Structures are given as structure tokens and as C-alpha cells.
CSV table of C-alpha atoms in Angstrom, one decimal:
chain,number,residue,atom,x,y,z
A,258,MET,CA,1.1,13.5,0.0
A,259,ALA,CA,0.0,9.9,0.9
A,260,ASP,CA,-1.7,11.3,4.0
A,261,GLU,CA,-3.6,13.9,2.2
A,262,ILE,CA,-4.7,11.5,-0.6
A,263,PHE,CA,-5.9,9.0,1.9
A,264,GLN,CA,-7.9,11.5,3.9
A,265,ARG,CA,-9.5,13.0,0.8
A,266,ALA,CA,-10.4,9.6,-0.6
A,267,ASP,CA,-11.6,8.4,2.8
A,268,ALA,CA,-13.9,11.4,3.1
A,269,LEU,CA,-15.7,10.2,-0.1
A,270,LEU,CA,-16.7,6.9,1.6
A,271,PRO,CA,-19.8,6.5,3.7
A,272,GLY,CA,-19.4,5.8,7.5
A,273,SER,CA,-16.3,6.1,9.6
A,274,HIS,CA,-15.3,2.4,10.1
A,275,PRO,CA,-11.7,1.4,9.5
A,276,ARG,CA,-11.0,0.9,5.8
A,277,SER,CA,-9.5,-1.9,3.8
A,278,VAL,CA,-6.8,-0.3,1.5
A,279,TRP,CA,-5.2,-1.9,-1.6
A,280,ASP,CA,-2.2,-0.7,-3.6
A,281,PRO,CA,-2.1,-2.8,-6.8
A,282,CYS,CA,1.3,-1.3,-7.8
A,283,CYS,CA,2.8,-1.4,-4.4
A,284,GLY,CA,6.5,-1.8,-5.3
A,285,GLY,CA,8.3,-1.8,-1.9
A,286,GLY,CA,5.1,-1.1,0.1
A,287,TYR,CA,6.2,2.3,1.3
A,288,LEU,CA,2.9,3.9,0.7
A,289,LEU,CA,1.0,1.3,2.6
A,290,ALA,CA,3.5,1.3,5.5
A,291,VAL,CA,3.2,5.1,5.8
A,292,LEU,CA,-0.6,4.9,5.8
A,293,GLY,CA,-0.6,2.2,8.4
A,294,MET,CA,1.8,4.1,10.7
A,295,LEU,CA,-0.1,7.4,10.3
A,296,HIS,CA,-3.6,6.0,10.5
A,297,PRO,CA,-3.6,2.7,12.4
A,298,ARG,CA,-7.1,3.2,13.8
A,299,ARG,CA,-8.6,4.2,10.4
A,300,VAL,CA,-7.2,1.2,8.6
A,301,ALA,CA,-8.4,-2.3,9.0
A,302,ALA,CA,-6.4,-4.0,6.3
A,303,LEU,CA,-3.5,-3.1,4.0
A,304,LEU,CA,-3.1,-5.2,0.8
A,305,GLY,CA,-0.2,-4.6,-1.6
A,306,SER,CA,0.3,-6.4,-4.9
A,307,ASP,CA,2.9,-6.1,-7.6
A,308,VAL,CA,4.4,-8.0,-10.4
A,309,ASP,CA,8.0,-7.5,-9.3
A,310,GLU,CA,9.0,-10.3,-6.9
A,311,ARG,CA,12.0,-8.4,-5.5
A,312,ALA,CA,9.9,-5.4,-4.7
A,313,LEU,CA,7.3,-7.6,-3.0
A,314,SER,CA,9.9,-9.0,-0.6
A,315,VAL,CA,10.7,-5.4,0.4
A,316,ALA,CA,6.9,-4.7,0.7
A,317,GLU,CA,6.4,-7.7,2.9
A,318,ALA,CA,9.1,-6.4,5.3
A,319,ASN,CA,7.7,-2.9,5.3
A,320,VAL,CA,4.1,-3.9,6.0
A,321,GLU,CA,5.4,-6.3,8.6
A,322,LEU,CA,6.5,-3.2,10.5
A,323,LEU,CA,2.8,-2.6,11.3
A,324,THR,CA,2.7,-5.7,13.5
A,325,VAL,CA,4.0,-6.4,17.0
A,326,ASP,CA,6.2,-9.2,15.7
A,327,GLY,CA,7.6,-7.2,12.9
A,328,LEU,CA,8.5,-4.2,15.0
A,329,THR,CA,9.9,-6.4,17.8
A,330,GLU,CA,12.2,-8.0,15.3
A,331,ARG,CA,13.2,-4.7,13.8
A,332,GLY,CA,14.0,-3.3,17.2
A,333,ARG,CA,16.1,-6.4,18.0
A,334,ARG,CA,18.0,-5.9,14.8
A,335,LEU,CA,18.6,-2.2,15.4
A,336,ARG,CA,19.8,-3.0,18.9
A,337,GLU,CA,22.4,-5.4,17.4
A,338,LEU,CA,23.5,-2.8,14.9
A,339,ALA,CA,23.9,-0.2,17.7
A,340,ALA,CA,26.0,-2.6,19.7
A,341,ASP,CA,28.1,-3.7,16.7
A,342,TYR,CA,28.8,-0.2,15.3
A,343,GLY,CA,28.1,2.2,18.2
A,344,LYS,CA,26.3,4.6,15.9
A,345,ALA,CA,23.8,7.0,17.5
A,346,SER,CA,21.5,6.7,14.5
A,347,HIS,CA,21.0,3.0,15.2
A,348,ALA,CA,20.2,3.7,18.8
A,349,GLU,CA,17.7,6.5,17.9
A,350,ALA,CA,16.1,4.2,15.3
A,351,GLU,CA,15.7,1.5,18.0
A,352,ARG,CA,14.0,4.0,20.3
A,353,ALA,CA,11.7,5.1,17.4
A,354,ALA,CA,10.8,1.4,16.7
A,355,GLY,CA,10.0,1.1,20.4
A,356,ARG,CA,7.6,4.1,20.3
A,357,LEU,CA,5.9,2.7,17.2
A,358,LEU,CA,5.6,-0.7,18.9
A,359,GLU,CA,3.8,0.9,21.9
A,360,ARG,CA,1.3,2.6,19.5
A,361,ILE,CA,0.6,-0.7,17.8
A,362,ARG,CA,0.1,-2.4,21.2
A,363,GLU,CA,-2.4,0.2,22.2
A,364,LEU,CA,-4.7,-0.7,19.2
A,365,ASP,CA,-7.9,-2.6,19.9
A,366,ARG,CA,-7.2,-4.8,16.9
A,367,PRO,CA,-4.2,-5.4,14.7
A,368,VAL,CA,-4.1,-4.1,11.1
A,369,ARG,CA,-4.2,-7.0,8.7
A,370,THR,CA,-1.4,-6.8,6.2
A,371,ALA,CA,-0.4,-8.8,3.1
A,372,ALA,CA,1.8,-8.4,0.0
A,373,ARG,CA,1.0,-10.7,-2.9
A,374,TRP,CA,2.1,-11.2,-6.5
A,375,ALA,CA,-0.4,-9.9,-9.1
A,376,ASP,CA,-0.2,-8.4,-12.6
A,377,VAL,CA,-2.5,-5.3,-13.0
A,378,PHE,CA,-3.0,-6.3,-16.6
A,379,ASP,CA,-4.6,-9.7,-15.7
A,380,VAL,CA,-8.2,-9.3,-14.4
A,381,ASP,CA,-8.4,-12.9,-13.3
A,382,GLY,CA,-5.1,-12.6,-11.4
A,383,LEU,CA,-6.4,-9.4,-9.7
A,384,ARG,CA,-9.6,-11.2,-8.6
A,385,ALA,CA,-7.5,-14.1,-7.3
A,386,VAL,CA,-5.2,-11.7,-5.3
A,387,LEU,CA,-8.2,-10.0,-3.7
A,388,GLY,CA,-9.8,-13.3,-2.7
A,389,GLU,CA,-12.3,-12.4,0.0
A,390,GLU,CA,-10.9,-8.9,0.4
A,391,SER,CA,-13.3,-6.1,-0.6
A,392,PRO,CA,-11.2,-2.9,-0.7
A,393,ASP,CA,-12.9,0.3,0.3
A,394,LEU,CA,-10.0,2.3,-1.0
A,395,VAL,CA,-7.4,1.8,-3.7
A,396,ILE,CA,-4.4,4.1,-3.5
A,397,THR,CA,-1.5,3.7,-5.9
A,398,ASP,CA,1.4,5.6,-7.3
A,399,VAL,CA,1.9,4.1,-10.8
A,400,PRO,CA,5.3,3.6,-12.5
A,401,TYR,CA,6.5,6.8,-14.2
A,402,GLY,CA,9.2,5.2,-16.3
A,403,ASP,CA,12.1,6.8,-14.4
A,404,LEU,CA,13.1,4.4,-11.6
A,405,THR,CA,10.3,1.9,-12.3
A,406,SER,CA,8.5,0.9,-15.4
A,407,TRP,CA,5.4,-1.1,-16.4
A,408,GLN,CA,6.0,-4.8,-16.7
A,409,GLY,CA,3.6,-6.9,-18.9
A,410,ALA,CA,1.9,-3.8,-20.3
A,411,PRO,CA,0.0,-4.4,-23.5
A,412,GLY,CA,2.1,-2.9,-26.3
A,413,THR,CA,-0.7,-1.5,-28.3
A,414,GLU,CA,-2.1,1.1,-25.9
A,415,GLU,CA,-1.3,3.4,-23.0
A,416,PRO,CA,-1.0,1.2,-19.9
A,417,LEU,CA,-2.8,3.4,-17.3
A,418,PRO,CA,-6.3,3.3,-18.9
A,419,THR,CA,-6.0,-0.5,-19.1
A,420,VAL,CA,-5.1,-0.6,-15.4
A,421,ILE,CA,-8.0,1.7,-14.5
A,422,ARG,CA,-10.4,-0.4,-16.5
A,423,ASN,CA,-9.1,-3.7,-14.9
A,424,LEU,CA,-9.5,-2.2,-11.4
A,425,GLY,CA,-13.0,-1.1,-12.3
A,426,VAL,CA,-13.9,-4.7,-13.2
A,427,VAL,CA,-12.6,-6.2,-9.9
A,428,LEU,CA,-13.5,-3.6,-7.3
A,429,PRO,CA,-16.8,-3.2,-5.5
A,430,VAL,CA,-19.0,-0.3,-6.8
A,431,ARG,CA,-18.6,1.6,-3.6
A,432,SER,CA,-14.7,1.6,-3.7
A,433,VAL,CA,-12.8,4.8,-4.2
A,434,LEU,CA,-9.8,4.8,-6.5
A,435,ALA,CA,-7.0,7.3,-6.0
A,436,VAL,CA,-4.2,7.2,-8.6
A,437,THR,CA,-1.1,9.3,-8.7
A,438,CYS,CA,0.9,9.7,-11.9
A,439,ARG,CA,3.0,12.2,-13.7
A,440,ALA,CA,0.2,13.6,-15.8
A,441,ARG,CA,-2.1,16.3,-14.4
A,442,ARG,CA,-5.1,14.0,-15.1
A,443,VAL,CA,-5.3,10.3,-15.1
A,444,PRO,CA,-6.2,9.2,-18.7
A,445,LEU,CA,-9.1,6.8,-18.7
A,446,GLY,CA,-9.1,6.1,-22.5
A,447,GLY,CA,-12.1,5.0,-24.5
A,448,SER,CA,-15.4,6.3,-23.0
A,449,GLY,CA,-13.6,7.7,-20.0
A,450,ARG,CA,-15.7,5.4,-17.8
A,451,CYS,CA,-14.8,2.2,-15.8
A,452,PRO,CA,-16.8,-0.8,-17.0
A,453,ARG,CA,-19.5,-2.2,-14.7
């Protein structure tokens, strides 16, 4: 699903240069890591942000797998596990890490990655986390309330329209926003338009 959403959103953007992608509700960074592994030549930068410190430490480890150092370290750790436990799955995972490492080494430039703390309900915090980044594409899978839930959401209104409005404030006009949620349509609230 991440692959299809990325490709559809990317098709809405002009040109074919590598994209800067931001997931403002990244959790463990799975979505970003998958996109980086599937499309390393089409992605220039992957930025994840979240309010959950524990999830961000997982996200940092996951996006680090898109770097030579990160995959080299993961391969070393898998080699140790294979030697310690003799499990075929560890040996196969080490070989897979080696294949991914070769793909990354073949790139003409590394994919920039970062995972930073930010609260999607704080516009100033979102601006700060973006810094000089100017995302072409925002892809996020928002909390459904089953395994994860909103933290810091305003208690008086539905969280998702607030998030959409906040992202509309901090993103460049040319950015494409792709949000997945449980509903068939993403509720925008109010006028149904992002502020400009």
C-alpha cells in the first residue's frame, strides 16, 4: 500500500527529480524505511517525526537501515546472532542485509534520513522540525486508536482536521499530502480547505 500511495502522490508532482518525503506521525518509521528501500533513486530525503520518544528510537534505527553504516552494523549484528544461535533465519537475514547494502552502495547519492520529535498539534514545533527541509510529499498513516492513539490532541474537536490544517500551514504550496486513516475519506473539518 505504501508503494502505491507513494507512486500516486509522486505522479501529482511536477518533474521527476528525487523527492523529499515527510511522515509527521511516523511511529517506528516503518513507512519511511519501506519507501526508502523500494524507491532509493526516487527519494532524496526521508524525514520522520512523532511525539512518542520510544517510537522515535525505533524510527531512527529503521531509517538508519537506508545508510551504508546502518546496514553494515545490522549485517554485523545478524552475523553474531547466526553464530550464537545457529538459526538459518539469521543467516538468511544477514544475506538479505548484504543485498540491500549493495543496492545502497550503487546509488549516486545517499538518501538523507532523520527522525525528530514533533507534535502535529503544534504549528511552531512543526516548523522547527522541518527547519530547512521543504517536503515535496507528506505520507502518513495516522493513529486509529487500536494499537496507537493521538497524544496531545485538543479535546474539543476531531484530531485529524486539526492535523491537516497544521500541515497546510507549514508545507510549501506545491507539496502533496497523502493521509491514510480508517475512514473512507479524510475529514478536513470547517471549510474543508487547508489554510494558506
